[in-house]
XYZ file of C-alpha atoms in Angstrom:
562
model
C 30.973 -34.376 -19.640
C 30.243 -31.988 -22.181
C 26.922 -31.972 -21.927
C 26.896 -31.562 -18.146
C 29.007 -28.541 -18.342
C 26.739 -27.135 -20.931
C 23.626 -27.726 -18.896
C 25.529 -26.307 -15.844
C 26.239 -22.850 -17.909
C 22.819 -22.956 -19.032
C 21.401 -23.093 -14.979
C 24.023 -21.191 -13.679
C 25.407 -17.122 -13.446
C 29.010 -17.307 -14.342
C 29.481 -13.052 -15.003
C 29.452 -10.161 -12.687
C 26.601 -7.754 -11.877
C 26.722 -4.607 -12.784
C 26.887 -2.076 -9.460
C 23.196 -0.635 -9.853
C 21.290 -4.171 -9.945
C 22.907 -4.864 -5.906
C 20.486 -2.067 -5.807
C 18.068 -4.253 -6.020
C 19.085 -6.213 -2.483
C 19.975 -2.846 -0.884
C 16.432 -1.949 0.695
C 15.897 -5.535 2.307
C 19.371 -5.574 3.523
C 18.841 -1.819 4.851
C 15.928 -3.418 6.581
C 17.547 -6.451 8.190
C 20.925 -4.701 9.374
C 19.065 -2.229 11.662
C 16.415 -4.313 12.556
C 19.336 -6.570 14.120
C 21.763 -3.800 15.375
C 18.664 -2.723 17.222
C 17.958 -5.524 19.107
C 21.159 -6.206 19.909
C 20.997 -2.477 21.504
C 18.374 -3.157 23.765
C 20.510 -1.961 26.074
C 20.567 1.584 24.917
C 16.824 2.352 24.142
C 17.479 6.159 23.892
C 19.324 5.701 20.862
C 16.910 3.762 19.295
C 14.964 6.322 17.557
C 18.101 8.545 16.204
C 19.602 4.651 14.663
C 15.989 3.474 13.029
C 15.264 6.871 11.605
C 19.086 7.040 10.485
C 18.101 3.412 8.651
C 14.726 4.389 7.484
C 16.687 7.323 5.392
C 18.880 5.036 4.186
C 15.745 2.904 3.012
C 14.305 5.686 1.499
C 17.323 7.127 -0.684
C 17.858 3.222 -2.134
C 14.095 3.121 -2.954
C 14.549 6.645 -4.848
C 18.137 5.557 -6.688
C 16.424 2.230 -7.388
C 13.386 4.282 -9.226
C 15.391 6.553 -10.867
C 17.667 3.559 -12.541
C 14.284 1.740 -13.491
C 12.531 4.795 -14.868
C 15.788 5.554 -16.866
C 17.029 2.005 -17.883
C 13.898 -0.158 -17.939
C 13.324 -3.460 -15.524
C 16.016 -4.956 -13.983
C 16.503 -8.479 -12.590
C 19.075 -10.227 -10.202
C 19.502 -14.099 -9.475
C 20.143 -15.357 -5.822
C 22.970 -18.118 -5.292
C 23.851 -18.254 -9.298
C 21.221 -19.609 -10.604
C 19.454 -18.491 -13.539
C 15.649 -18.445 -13.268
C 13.272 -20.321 -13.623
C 15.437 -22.812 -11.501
C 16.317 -20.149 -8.732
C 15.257 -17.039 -6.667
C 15.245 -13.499 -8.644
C 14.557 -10.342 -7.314
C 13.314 -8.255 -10.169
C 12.009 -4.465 -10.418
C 9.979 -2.856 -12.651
C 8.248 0.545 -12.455
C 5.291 -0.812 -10.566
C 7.257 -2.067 -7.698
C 9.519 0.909 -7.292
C 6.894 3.391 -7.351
C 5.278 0.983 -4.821
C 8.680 0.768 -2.561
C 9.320 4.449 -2.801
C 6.316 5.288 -1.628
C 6.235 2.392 1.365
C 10.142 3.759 2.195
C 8.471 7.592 2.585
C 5.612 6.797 4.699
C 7.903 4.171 6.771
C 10.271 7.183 7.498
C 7.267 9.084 8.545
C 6.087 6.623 10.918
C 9.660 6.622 12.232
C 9.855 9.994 13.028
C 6.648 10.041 14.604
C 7.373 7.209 16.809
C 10.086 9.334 18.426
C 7.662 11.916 19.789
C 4.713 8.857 20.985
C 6.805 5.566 21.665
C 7.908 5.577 25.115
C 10.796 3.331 26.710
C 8.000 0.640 26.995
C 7.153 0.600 23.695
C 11.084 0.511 22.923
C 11.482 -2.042 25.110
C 8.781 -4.659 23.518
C 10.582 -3.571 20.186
C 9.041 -1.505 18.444
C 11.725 0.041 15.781
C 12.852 -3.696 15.190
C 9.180 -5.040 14.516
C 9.219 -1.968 12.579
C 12.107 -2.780 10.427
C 11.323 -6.241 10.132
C 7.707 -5.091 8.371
C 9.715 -2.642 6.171
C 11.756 -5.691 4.750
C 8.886 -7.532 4.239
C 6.948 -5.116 2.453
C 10.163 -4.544 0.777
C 10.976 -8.276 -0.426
C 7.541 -8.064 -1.493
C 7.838 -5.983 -3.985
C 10.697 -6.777 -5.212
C 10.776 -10.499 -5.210
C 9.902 -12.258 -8.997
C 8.837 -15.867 -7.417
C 5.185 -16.358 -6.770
C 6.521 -18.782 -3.159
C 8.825 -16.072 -1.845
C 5.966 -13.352 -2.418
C 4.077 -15.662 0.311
C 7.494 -15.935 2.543
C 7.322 -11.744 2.710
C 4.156 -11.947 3.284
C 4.810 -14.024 6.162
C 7.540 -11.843 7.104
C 5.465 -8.524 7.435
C 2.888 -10.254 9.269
C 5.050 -11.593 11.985
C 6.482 -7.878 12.397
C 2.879 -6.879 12.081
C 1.806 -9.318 15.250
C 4.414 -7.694 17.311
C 3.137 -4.392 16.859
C -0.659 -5.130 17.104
C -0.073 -6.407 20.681
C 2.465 -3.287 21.881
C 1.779 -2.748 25.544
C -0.365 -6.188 26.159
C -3.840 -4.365 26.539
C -6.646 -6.432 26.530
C -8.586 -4.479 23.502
C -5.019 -4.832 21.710
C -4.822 -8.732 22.152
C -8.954 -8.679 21.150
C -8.174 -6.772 17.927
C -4.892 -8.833 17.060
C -6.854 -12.567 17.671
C -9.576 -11.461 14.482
C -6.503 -9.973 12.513
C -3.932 -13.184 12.897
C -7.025 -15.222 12.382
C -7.929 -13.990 9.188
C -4.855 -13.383 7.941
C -3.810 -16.846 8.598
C -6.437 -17.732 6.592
C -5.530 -16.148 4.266
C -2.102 -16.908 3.457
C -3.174 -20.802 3.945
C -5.269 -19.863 1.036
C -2.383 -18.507 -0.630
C 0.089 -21.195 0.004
C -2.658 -23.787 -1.153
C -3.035 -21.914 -4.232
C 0.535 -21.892 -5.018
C 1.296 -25.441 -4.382
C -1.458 -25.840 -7.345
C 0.258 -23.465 -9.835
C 3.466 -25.315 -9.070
C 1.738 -28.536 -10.431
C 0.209 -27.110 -13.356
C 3.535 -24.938 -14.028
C 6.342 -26.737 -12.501
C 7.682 -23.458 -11.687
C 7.120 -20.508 -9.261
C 9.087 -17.706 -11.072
C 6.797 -15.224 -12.459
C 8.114 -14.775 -15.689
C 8.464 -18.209 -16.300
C 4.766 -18.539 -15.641
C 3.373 -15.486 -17.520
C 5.349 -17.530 -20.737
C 3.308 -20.781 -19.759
C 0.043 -19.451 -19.278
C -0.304 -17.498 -22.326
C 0.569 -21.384 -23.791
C -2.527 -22.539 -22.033
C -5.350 -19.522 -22.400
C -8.574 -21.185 -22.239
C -7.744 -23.594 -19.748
C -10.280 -23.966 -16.730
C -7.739 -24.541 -14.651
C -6.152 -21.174 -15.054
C -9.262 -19.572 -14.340
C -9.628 -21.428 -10.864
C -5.800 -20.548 -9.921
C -6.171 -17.156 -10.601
C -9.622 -16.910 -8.833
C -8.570 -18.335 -5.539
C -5.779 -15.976 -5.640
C -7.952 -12.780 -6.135
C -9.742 -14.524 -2.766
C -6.766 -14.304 -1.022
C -5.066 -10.618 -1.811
C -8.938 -9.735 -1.127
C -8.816 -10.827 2.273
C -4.993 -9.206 2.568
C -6.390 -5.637 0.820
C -9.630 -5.923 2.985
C -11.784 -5.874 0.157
C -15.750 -6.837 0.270
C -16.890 -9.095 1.465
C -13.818 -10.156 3.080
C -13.015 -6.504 4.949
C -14.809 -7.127 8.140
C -11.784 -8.154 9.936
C -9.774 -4.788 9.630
C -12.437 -2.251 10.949
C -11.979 -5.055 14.116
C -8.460 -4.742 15.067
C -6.759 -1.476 13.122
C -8.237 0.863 16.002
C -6.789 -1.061 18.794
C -2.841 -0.394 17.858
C -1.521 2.890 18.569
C -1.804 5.650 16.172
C 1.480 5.164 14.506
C 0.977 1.534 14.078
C -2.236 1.655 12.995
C -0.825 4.440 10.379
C 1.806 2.013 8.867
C -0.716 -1.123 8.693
C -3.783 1.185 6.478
C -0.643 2.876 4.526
C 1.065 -0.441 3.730
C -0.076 -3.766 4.680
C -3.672 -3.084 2.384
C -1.804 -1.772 -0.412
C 0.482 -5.261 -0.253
C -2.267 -7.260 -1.123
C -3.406 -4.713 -3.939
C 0.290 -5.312 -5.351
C -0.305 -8.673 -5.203
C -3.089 -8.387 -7.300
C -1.893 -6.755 -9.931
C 1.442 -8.867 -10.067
C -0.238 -12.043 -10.278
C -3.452 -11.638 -11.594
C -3.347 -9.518 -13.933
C -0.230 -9.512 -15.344
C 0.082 -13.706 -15.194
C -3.364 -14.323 -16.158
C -4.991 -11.171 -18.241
C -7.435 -13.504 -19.942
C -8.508 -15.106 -16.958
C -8.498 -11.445 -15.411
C -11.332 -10.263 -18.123
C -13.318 -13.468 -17.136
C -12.951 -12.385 -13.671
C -13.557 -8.484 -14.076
C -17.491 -8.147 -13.425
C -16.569 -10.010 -10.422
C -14.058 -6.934 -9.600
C -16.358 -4.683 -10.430
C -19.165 -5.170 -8.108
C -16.204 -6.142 -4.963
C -14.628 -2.770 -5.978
C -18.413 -0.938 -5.795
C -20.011 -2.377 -2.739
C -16.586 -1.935 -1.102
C -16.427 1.501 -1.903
C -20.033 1.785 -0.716
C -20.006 -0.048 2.525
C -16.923 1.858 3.235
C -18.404 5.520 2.950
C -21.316 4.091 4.399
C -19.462 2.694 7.285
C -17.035 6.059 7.906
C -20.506 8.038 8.044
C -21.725 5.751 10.926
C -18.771 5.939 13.672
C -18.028 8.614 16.287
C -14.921 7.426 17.086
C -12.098 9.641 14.778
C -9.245 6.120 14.396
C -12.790 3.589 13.805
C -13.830 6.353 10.750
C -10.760 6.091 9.143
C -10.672 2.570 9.022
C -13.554 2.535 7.111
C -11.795 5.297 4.706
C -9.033 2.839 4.165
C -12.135 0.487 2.809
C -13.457 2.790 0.746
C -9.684 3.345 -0.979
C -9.383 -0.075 -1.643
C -12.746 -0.394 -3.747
C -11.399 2.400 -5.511
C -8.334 1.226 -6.654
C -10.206 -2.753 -7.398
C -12.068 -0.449 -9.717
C -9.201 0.093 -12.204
C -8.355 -3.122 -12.183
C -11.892 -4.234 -13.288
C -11.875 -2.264 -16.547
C -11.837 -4.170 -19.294
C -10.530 -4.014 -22.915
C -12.231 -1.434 -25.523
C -11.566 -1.954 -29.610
C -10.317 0.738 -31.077
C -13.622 1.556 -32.897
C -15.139 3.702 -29.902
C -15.917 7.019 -30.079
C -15.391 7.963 -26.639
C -12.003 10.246 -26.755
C -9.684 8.468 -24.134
C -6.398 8.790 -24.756
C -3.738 5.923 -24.152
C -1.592 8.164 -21.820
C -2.705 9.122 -18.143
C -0.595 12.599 -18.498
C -2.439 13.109 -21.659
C -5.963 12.358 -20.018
C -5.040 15.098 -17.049
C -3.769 17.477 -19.001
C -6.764 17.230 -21.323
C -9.117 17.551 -17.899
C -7.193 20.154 -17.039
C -7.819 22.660 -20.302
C -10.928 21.344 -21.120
C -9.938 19.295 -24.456
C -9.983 15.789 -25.336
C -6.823 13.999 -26.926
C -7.742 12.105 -29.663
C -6.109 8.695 -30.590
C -7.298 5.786 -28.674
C -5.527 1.899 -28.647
C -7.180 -1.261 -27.934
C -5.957 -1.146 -24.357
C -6.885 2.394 -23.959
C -9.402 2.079 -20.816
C -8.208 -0.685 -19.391
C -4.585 1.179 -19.553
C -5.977 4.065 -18.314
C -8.181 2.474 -15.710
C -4.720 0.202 -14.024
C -2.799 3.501 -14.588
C -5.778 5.392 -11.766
C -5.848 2.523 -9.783
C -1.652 2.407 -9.342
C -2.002 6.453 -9.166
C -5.133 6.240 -6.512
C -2.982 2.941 -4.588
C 0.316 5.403 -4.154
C -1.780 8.465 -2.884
C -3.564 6.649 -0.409
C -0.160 5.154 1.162
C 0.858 8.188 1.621
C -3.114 10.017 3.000
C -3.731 7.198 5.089
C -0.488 7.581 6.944
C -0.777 10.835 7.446
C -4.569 11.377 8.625
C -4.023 8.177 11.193
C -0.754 10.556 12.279
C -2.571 13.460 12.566
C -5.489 11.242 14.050
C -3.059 10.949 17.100
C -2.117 14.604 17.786
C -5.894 15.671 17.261
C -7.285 12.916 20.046
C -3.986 13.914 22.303
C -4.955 17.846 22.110
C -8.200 16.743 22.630
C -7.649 13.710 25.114
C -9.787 11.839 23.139
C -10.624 10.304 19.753
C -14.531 10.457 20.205
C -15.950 12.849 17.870
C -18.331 13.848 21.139
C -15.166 15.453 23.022
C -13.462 16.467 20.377
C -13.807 20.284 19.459
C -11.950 23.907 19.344
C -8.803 22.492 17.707
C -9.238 25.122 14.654
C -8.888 28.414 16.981
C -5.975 26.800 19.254
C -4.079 24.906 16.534
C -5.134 26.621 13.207
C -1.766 25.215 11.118
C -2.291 21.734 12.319
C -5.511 22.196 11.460
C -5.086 23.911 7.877
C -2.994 20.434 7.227
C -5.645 17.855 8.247
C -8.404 19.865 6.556
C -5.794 19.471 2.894
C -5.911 15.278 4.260
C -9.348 15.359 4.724
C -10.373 16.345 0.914
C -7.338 15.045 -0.650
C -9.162 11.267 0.612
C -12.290 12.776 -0.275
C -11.215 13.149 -3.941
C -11.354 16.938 -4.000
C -9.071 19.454 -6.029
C -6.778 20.299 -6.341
C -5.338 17.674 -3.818
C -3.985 14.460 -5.113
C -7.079 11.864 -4.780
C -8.816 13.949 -7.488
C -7.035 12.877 -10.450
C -6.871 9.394 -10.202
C -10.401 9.448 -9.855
C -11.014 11.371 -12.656
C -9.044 8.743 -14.566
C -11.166 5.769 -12.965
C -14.283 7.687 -13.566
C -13.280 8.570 -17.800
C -12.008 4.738 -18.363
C -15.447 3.554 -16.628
C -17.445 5.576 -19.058
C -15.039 4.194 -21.687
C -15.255 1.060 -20.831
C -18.986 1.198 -20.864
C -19.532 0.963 -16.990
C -21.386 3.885 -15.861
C -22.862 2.088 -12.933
C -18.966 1.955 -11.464
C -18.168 5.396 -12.509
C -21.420 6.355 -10.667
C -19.973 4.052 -7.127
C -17.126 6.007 -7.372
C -18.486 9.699 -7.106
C -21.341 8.640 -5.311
C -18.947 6.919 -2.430
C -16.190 9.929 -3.173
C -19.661 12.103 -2.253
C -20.746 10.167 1.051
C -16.591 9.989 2.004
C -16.862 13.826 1.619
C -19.371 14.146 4.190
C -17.961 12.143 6.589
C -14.712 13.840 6.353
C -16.852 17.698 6.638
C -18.369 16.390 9.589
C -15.032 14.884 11.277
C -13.678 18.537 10.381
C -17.317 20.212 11.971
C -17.350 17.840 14.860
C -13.401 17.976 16.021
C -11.464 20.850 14.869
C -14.571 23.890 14.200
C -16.984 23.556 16.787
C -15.575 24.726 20.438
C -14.467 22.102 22.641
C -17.572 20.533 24.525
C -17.613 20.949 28.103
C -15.648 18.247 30.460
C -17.691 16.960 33.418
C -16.617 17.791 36.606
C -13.791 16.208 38.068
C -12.500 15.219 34.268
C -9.212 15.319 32.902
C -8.786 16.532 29.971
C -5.922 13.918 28.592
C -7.648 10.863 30.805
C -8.320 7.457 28.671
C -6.304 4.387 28.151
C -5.083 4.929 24.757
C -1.751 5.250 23.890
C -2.184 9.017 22.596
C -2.424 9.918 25.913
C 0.799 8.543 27.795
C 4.070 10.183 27.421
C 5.999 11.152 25.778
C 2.971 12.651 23.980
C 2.569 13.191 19.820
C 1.719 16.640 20.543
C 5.116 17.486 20.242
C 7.064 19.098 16.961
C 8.556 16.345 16.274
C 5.222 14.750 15.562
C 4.354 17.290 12.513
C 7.457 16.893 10.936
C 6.216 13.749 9.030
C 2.562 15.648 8.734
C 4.172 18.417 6.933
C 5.827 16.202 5.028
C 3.534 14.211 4.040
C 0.862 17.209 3.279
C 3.593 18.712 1.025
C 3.241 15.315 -1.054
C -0.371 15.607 -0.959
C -0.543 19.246 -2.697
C 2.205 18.900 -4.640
C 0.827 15.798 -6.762
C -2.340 17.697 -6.871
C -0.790 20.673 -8.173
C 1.386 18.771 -10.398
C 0.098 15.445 -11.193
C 1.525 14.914 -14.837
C 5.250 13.280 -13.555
C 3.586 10.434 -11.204
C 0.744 10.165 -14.022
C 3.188 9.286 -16.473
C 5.360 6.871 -14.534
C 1.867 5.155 -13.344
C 1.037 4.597 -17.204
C 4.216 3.897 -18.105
C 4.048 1.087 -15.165
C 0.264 -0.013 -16.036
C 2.040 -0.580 -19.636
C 4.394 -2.393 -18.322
C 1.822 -4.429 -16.638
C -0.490 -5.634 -19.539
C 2.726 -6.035 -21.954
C 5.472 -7.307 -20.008
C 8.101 -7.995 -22.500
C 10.652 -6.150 -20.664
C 9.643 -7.459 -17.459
C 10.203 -11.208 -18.930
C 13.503 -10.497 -20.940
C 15.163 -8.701 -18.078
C 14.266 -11.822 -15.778
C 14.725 -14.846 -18.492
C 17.529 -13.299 -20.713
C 18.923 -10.263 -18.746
C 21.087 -12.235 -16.661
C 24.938 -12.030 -16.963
């Protein structure tokens, strides 16, 4: 009897939680309550917007009090139905997934707001804000869940919110574009599932913790090297990275403009957390054996991207191929491997330290063993929360431009510059803040992926990186040339100006005010960092540390429980 009860204490949570780790819950609970009081509302569809964007607040201030209590007090970790991991469910938060969920929470309350100037009753009616909420709770749970099987469940969650939007309105391009993106992604999370069931028999757990403690146990081992390689497959296909990227320039231009904004801000950079959660924090000696293999995925999909933007004349096809080229450059931090101390190269082991240093011309000295590869996760996490927030906004502003213009071809598109300079001062700031320009935000954690390339003895990387940053700087000149300088090309007779079956052009119509509220919103983001890039430098080291020596992750989750 004795022994039972101890064993029972041993599996179970007998305390109370303290009142900031229900924090923890709060944004997928957010997320589920208004997802359901909105459906059962579907009675009252002009109240839907004021209620979701109401909710997606609410998301957004839990995300910001959960960052602020893990920046302050370190990783934090809370078991479902009392029982102690490894033998239940946590949901666990470090700096990495806050930063992510922060980030998600502002561009989801972007795409809110924006939906109330371009979603019509239809739209409302097929569900839009609930499919909305439902992908917001599964990017949520995503980051925030510390078992490797209920990462796959939220990944199954956001996709089936991710379906409904894809085939908003029943249009036969929309159902074309949504049969290659369930296809592959189903695919991909069979993949995924496959690959889990095999951890579970080498591991006989699922908790992440538990398994970063086993593995290190087993470094060496074959069979680590095959787990964590079939799961870089997989959150490649999810991220869209080469050669598996060929399904998302096929489907994320037939959505309408706001979805198509919330899948390249989010559902890419999912996978990318995935990547860095499992791979290279469970497995960081099976990560080195795997980083050439990063490197040249993160270069030709950097390349092929730029190359592929240059190619299009359609303004929403371009910037899928911009959402490509991010990818490869955030797969190029993660490639970087270790550098002994005994380099001369000045790289210092703080990202703060490595701006500021750009920024007055001198080099830090002191460098660690980790110092490139640090510095190298540190851009990639910087580069991954920059383009969540660009990538929503320049598919946003994608959908005022080709509704001022009545269309998204670069051919019909002109003049916007004399009639709508603002709007236009704000896209041109988009346009070289994802072309890597200062002093906009996508500059500095390139700079950082450039110096820990060098570093790292990689030159041929740092050289994909400013030489696709280059060719994604022409494309983006010549979208600003093409649609918003030159005059607006004559219409053929008996034309209309707003004619074309895409959404842009039904009302109510995204050329309202309401539709720049999230555009100057986001913009302000974009400068700001630029301008002041030292705070979200340091919380991206401090998170990349976190990463590569996860001590506190694994005592908050295996001995921080009441």
């Amino acid at each position: 009897m004795e022994e039972t009860q101890t064993l029972i204490a041993q599996a179970m949570v007998f305390g109370d939680y303290h009142a900031d780790q229900y924090l923890l819950i709060m944004p997928v609970i957010v997320c589920f309550v208004f997802g359901a009081a909105l459906l059962m509302m579907r009675r009252r569809m002009d109240l839907h917007p004021i209620i979701a964007v109401a909710g997606l607040v609410l998301l957004l201030i839990c995300d910001i009090l959960l960052l602020w209590r893990i920046a302050d007090g370190g990783p934090m970790s809370m078991a479902m139905g009392g029982w102690k991991p490894p033998y239940g469910i946590s949901f666990t938060a470090d700096l990495l997934s806050a930063l992510f969920l922060t980030v998600a929470g502002f561009a989801g309350l972007a795409c809110g707001i924006y939906a109330g100037a371009s979603i019509d009753e239809e739209g409302r009616r097929y569900g839009f804000y609930p499919f909305l909420f439902m992908i917001m709770g599964g990017v949520s749970g995503a980051f925030l869940t510390g078992d490797i099987f209920n990462l796959y469940v939220w990944f199954e969650v956001l996709l089936i919110g991710s379906f409904g939007l894809l085939i908003l309105g029943s249009e036969r391009e929309q159902l074309d574009g949504a049969t290659k993106y369930c296809f592959l992604n189903l695919i991909g999370a069979t993949l995924f599932l496959l690959t889990t069931g095999y951890l579970y028999g080498v591991f006989g757990t699922l908790n992440m913790a538990d398994i970063a403690l086993k593995s290190a146990k087993l470094e060496g081992n074959g069979v680590l090297l095959t787990i964590a390689s079939l799961y870089l497959v997989a959150f490649s296909m999810k991220a869209a990275a080469f050669p598996l990227n060929f399904w998302l320039p096929a489907s994320y231009h037939t959505p309408r403009f706001v979805v198509s904004a919330l899948f390249a801000g989010l559902l890419t950079k999912v996978g990318i957390y995935a990547l860095i959660r499992v791979v290279l924090m469970l497995f960081p000696p099976e990560r080195g054996g795997l980083g050439f293999v990063i490197a040249w995925m993160a270069a030709l999909t950097m390349l092929i991207g730029a190359i592929g933007a240059l190619a299009q004349t359609d303004l929403r096809r371009l910037l899928n191929y911009v959402v490509i080229t991010g990818i490869g450059t955030i797969l190029a931090g993660l490639a970087i491997p270790p550098v002994l101390e005994s380099t001369s190269d000045a790289i210092t082991t703080g990202a703060a330290n490595v701006i500021r240093s750009a920024a007055t011309g001198a080099f830090a000295d002191g460098i660690s063993a980790e110092g490139p590869l640090a510095t190298g996760l540190s851009g990639a996490i910087f580069y991954a929360l920059h383009s969540v927030v660009v990538m929503t906004a320049l598919y946003l502003a994608a959908g005022v431009a080709a509704f001022r213009n009545g269309s998204s071809s670069l051919h019909e598109m002109g003049g916007l510059w004399r009639r709508h300079p603002l709007f236009s001062a704000m896209v041109l700031v988009l346009l070289l803040a994802v072309s890597g320009l200062p002093p906009f935000s996508g500059f500095w954690p390139k700079m950082l992926l450039v110096r820990a390339s060098l570093a790292a003895d990689l030159p041929w990387l740092a050289t994909a990186v400013l030489v696709s940053g280059f060719l994604l700087t022409i494309a983006c000149v010549r979208v600003f040339a093409l649609a918003f300088w030159r005059p607006l090309p004559v219409q053929p007779e008996g034309g209309d100006a707003h004619a074309g079956s895409d959404d842009a052009f039904r009302a109510p119509p995204p050329g309202r005010p309401l539709a720049l509220v999230p555009l100057v919103g986001l913009s302000i983001f974009v400068v700001a960092v630029g301008v002041w890039p030292e705070w979200l430098a340091e919380l991206t080291f401090a998170s990349a540390h976190e990463i590569l020596k996860p001590t506190a992750y694994l005592s908050s989750v295996l001995g921080g429980t009441p």
